[in-house]
C-alpha positions as a printed Julia matrix, in Angstrom:
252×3 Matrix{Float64}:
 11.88  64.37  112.35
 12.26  67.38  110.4
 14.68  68.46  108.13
 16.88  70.8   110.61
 16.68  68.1   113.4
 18.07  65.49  111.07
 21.03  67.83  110.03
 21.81  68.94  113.49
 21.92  65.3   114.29
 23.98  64.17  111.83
 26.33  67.56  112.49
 26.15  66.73  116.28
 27.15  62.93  115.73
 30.57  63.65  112.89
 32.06  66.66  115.4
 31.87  64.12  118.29
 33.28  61.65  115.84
 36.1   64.03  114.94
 36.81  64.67  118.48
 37.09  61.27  119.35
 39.85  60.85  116.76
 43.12  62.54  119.0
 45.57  62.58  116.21
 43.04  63.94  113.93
 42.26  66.8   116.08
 46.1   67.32  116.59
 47.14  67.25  113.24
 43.96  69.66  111.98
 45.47  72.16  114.27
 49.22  71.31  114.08
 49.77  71.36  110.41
 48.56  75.33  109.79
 50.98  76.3   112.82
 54.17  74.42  111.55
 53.38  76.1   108.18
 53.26  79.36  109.46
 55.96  79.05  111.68
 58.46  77.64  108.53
 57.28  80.07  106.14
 56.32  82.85  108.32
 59.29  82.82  110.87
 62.07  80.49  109.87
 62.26  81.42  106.23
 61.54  85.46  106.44
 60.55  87.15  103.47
 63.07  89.43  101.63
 61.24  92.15   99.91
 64.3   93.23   97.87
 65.98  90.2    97.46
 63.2   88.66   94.79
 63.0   84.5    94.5
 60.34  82.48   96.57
 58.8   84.55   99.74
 59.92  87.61   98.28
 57.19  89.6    99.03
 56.35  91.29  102.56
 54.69  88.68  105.35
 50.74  89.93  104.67
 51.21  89.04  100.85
 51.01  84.77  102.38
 48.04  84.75  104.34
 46.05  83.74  101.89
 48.04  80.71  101.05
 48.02  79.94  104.97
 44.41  80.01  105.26
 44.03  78.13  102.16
 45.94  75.65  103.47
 43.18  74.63  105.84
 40.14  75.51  103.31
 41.63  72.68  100.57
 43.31  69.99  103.13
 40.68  69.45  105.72
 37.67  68.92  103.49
 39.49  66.97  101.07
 40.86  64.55  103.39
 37.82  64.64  105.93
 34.48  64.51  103.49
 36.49  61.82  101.32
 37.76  59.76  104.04
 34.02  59.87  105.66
 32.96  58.67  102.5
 35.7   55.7   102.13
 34.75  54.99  105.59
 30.75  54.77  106.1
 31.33  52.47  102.45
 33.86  50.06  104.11
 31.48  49.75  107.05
 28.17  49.41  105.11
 26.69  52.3   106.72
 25.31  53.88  103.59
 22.79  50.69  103.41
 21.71  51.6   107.08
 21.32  55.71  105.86
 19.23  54.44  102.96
 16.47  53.58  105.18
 16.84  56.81  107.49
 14.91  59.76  106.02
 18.42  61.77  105.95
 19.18  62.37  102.06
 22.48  62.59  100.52
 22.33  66.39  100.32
 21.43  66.5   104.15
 24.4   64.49  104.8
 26.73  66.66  103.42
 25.52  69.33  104.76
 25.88  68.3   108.04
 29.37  67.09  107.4
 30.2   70.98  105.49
 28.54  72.21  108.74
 31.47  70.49  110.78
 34.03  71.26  108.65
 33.19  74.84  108.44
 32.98  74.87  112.32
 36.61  73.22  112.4
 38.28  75.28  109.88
 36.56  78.45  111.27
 38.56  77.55  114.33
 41.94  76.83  112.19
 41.25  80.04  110.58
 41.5   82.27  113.59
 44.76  80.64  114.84
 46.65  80.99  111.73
 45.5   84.49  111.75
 46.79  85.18  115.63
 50.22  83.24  114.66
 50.39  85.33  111.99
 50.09  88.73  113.71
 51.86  87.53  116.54
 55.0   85.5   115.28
 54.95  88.08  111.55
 55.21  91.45  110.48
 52.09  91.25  108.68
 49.36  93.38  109.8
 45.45  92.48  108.95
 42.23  94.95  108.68
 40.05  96.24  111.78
 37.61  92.99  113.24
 35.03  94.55  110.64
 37.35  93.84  107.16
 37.97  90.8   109.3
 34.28  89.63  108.93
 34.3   90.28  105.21
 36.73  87.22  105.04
 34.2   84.71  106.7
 31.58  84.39  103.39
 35.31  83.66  101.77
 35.94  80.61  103.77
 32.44  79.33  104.04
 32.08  79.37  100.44
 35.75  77.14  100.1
 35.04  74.79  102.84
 31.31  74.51  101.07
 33.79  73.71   97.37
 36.21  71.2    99.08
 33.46  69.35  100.86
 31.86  68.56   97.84
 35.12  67.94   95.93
 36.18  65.83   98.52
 32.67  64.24   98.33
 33.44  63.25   94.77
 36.4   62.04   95.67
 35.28  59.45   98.44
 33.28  58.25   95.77
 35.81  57.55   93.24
 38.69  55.9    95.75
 38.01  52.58   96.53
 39.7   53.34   99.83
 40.75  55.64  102.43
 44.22  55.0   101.36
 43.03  56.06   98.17
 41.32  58.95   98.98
 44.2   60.7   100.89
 46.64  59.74   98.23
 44.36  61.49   95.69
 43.77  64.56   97.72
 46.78  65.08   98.51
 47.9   64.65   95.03
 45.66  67.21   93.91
 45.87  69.28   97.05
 49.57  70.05   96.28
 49.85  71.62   93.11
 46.4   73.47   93.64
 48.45  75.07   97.02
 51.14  76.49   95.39
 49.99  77.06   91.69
 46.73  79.0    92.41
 48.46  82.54   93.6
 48.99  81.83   96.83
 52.66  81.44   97.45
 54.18  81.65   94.25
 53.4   85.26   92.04
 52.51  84.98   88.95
 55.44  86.25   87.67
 57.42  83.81   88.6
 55.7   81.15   86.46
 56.35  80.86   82.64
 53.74  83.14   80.67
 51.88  80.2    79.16
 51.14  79.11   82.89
 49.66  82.25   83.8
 46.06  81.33   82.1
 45.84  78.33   83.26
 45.58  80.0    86.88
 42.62  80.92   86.57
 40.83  77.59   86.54
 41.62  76.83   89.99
 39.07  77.4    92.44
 41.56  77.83   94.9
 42.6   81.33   92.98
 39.81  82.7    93.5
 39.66  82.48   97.6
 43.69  83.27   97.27
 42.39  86.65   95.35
 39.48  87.86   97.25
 41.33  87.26  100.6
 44.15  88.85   99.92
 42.24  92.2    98.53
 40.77  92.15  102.08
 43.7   91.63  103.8
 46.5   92.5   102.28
 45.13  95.4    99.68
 42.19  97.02  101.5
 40.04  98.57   98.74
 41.1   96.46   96.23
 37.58  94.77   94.46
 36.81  91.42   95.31
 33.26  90.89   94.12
 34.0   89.17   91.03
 35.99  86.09   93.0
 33.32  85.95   95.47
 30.29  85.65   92.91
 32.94  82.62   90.97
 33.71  81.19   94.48
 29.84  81.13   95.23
 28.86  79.44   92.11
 31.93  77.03   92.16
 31.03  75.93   95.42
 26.74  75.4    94.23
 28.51  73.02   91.21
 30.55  71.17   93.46
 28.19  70.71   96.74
 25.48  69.39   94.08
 27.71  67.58   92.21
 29.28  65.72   95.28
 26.1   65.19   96.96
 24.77  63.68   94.1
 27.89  61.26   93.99
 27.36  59.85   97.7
 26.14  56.14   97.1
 22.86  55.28   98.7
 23.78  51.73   99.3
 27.08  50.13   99.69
């Protein structure tokens, strides 16, 4: 079997997997929508008014859609992890020809099919239930190597994760624990400015800044340069898919 035909089986088998599992697929879905709806709708942004959600609607997309892009992977990749180790299925891969790398791949494949599909509801809620407005279907396309690249990140980190947990329990409780603060300290929801000034630097060293940044210079600031976070976002996301393939056990 060749390479391809062993991903696309492996692909083929975790999306009918995910399927299978209702609440999952409800909750994948559900979770983007009650965000928007709370931030987007029920607590309304007062440009003049300063505080939290002080800035017009467009300025949160990015934190909306990188609400998806960290969540899902974590959770997903990390609980697939906790789980094929619980059931000794990693000692039944080891004598399949599908590598660790191939694995993953398969699973990023799903995820970026799923959160692809998150993506583009979050973005009709928000043009439909906001005042936020969002470039022509062409800036639109410029966002996709964004979200690839952060679903490739996450599946790895979550990858790394699974390994680490000795549990599922574990693993959720550890990505959401990192999940949280990376959502709202990586300039996404909360400015800058509204963080002390030693704060500010450390910023930077979240991935999830750098997807916040380059989305929201296509969105929300058309013309705004965003080369520089795509090129870190690309080479984040090479460390971490290595990294967390290499950290998926072989054998149980």
């Amino acid at each position: 079997m060749s390479r391809s035909r062993r991903i696309r089986a492996e692909a083929t088998a975790a999306w009918h997997s995910f399927l299978r599992r209702k609440t999952a697929v409800f909750f994948t879905f559900f979770f983007p929508v009650l965000l928007v709806v709370i931030f987007g709708v029920l607590v309304r942004t007062q440009p003049t008014d300063g505080g939290l959600f002080a800035e017009p609607a467009g300025y949160y997309l990015p934190g909306y859609l990188a609400t998806v892009v960290l969540f899902t992977p974590l959770s997903r990749v990390g609980s697939e992890i906790a789980r094929h180790r619980d059931d000794n299925r990693f000692e039944k891969l080891a004598t399949t020809p599908l590598t660790r790398g191939e694995w993953l791949l398969a699973h990023t494949a799903v995820n970026v099919l799923i959160i692809g599909l998150a993506s583009l509801l979050i973005l009709g809620l928000v043009l439909l239930l906001t005042t936020a407005s969002v470039p022509p279907v062409v800036g639109l396309l410029l966002l996709l190597p964004f979200i690839v690249l952060a679903v490739v990140l996450f599946c790895g980190f979550g990858a790394l994760l699974g390994r680490l947990a000795d549990s599922q329990d574990g693993v959720i409780a550890a990505s959401n624990t990192i999940a949280l603060p990376l959502l709202f300290l990586s300039d996404t929801f909360i400015t800058l400015d509204q963080l002390p000034a030693w704060f500010g630097p450390l910023v930077d060293l979240s991935p999830l800044t750098y997807f916040a940044r380059g989305v929201r210079a296509i969105t929300y600031t058309p013309g705004e340069p965003y080369a520089t976070e795509l090129g870190v976002l690309a080479a984040l996301a090479v460390a971490f898919f290595v990294a967390g393939a290499y950290a998926i056990p072989r054998t149980d």
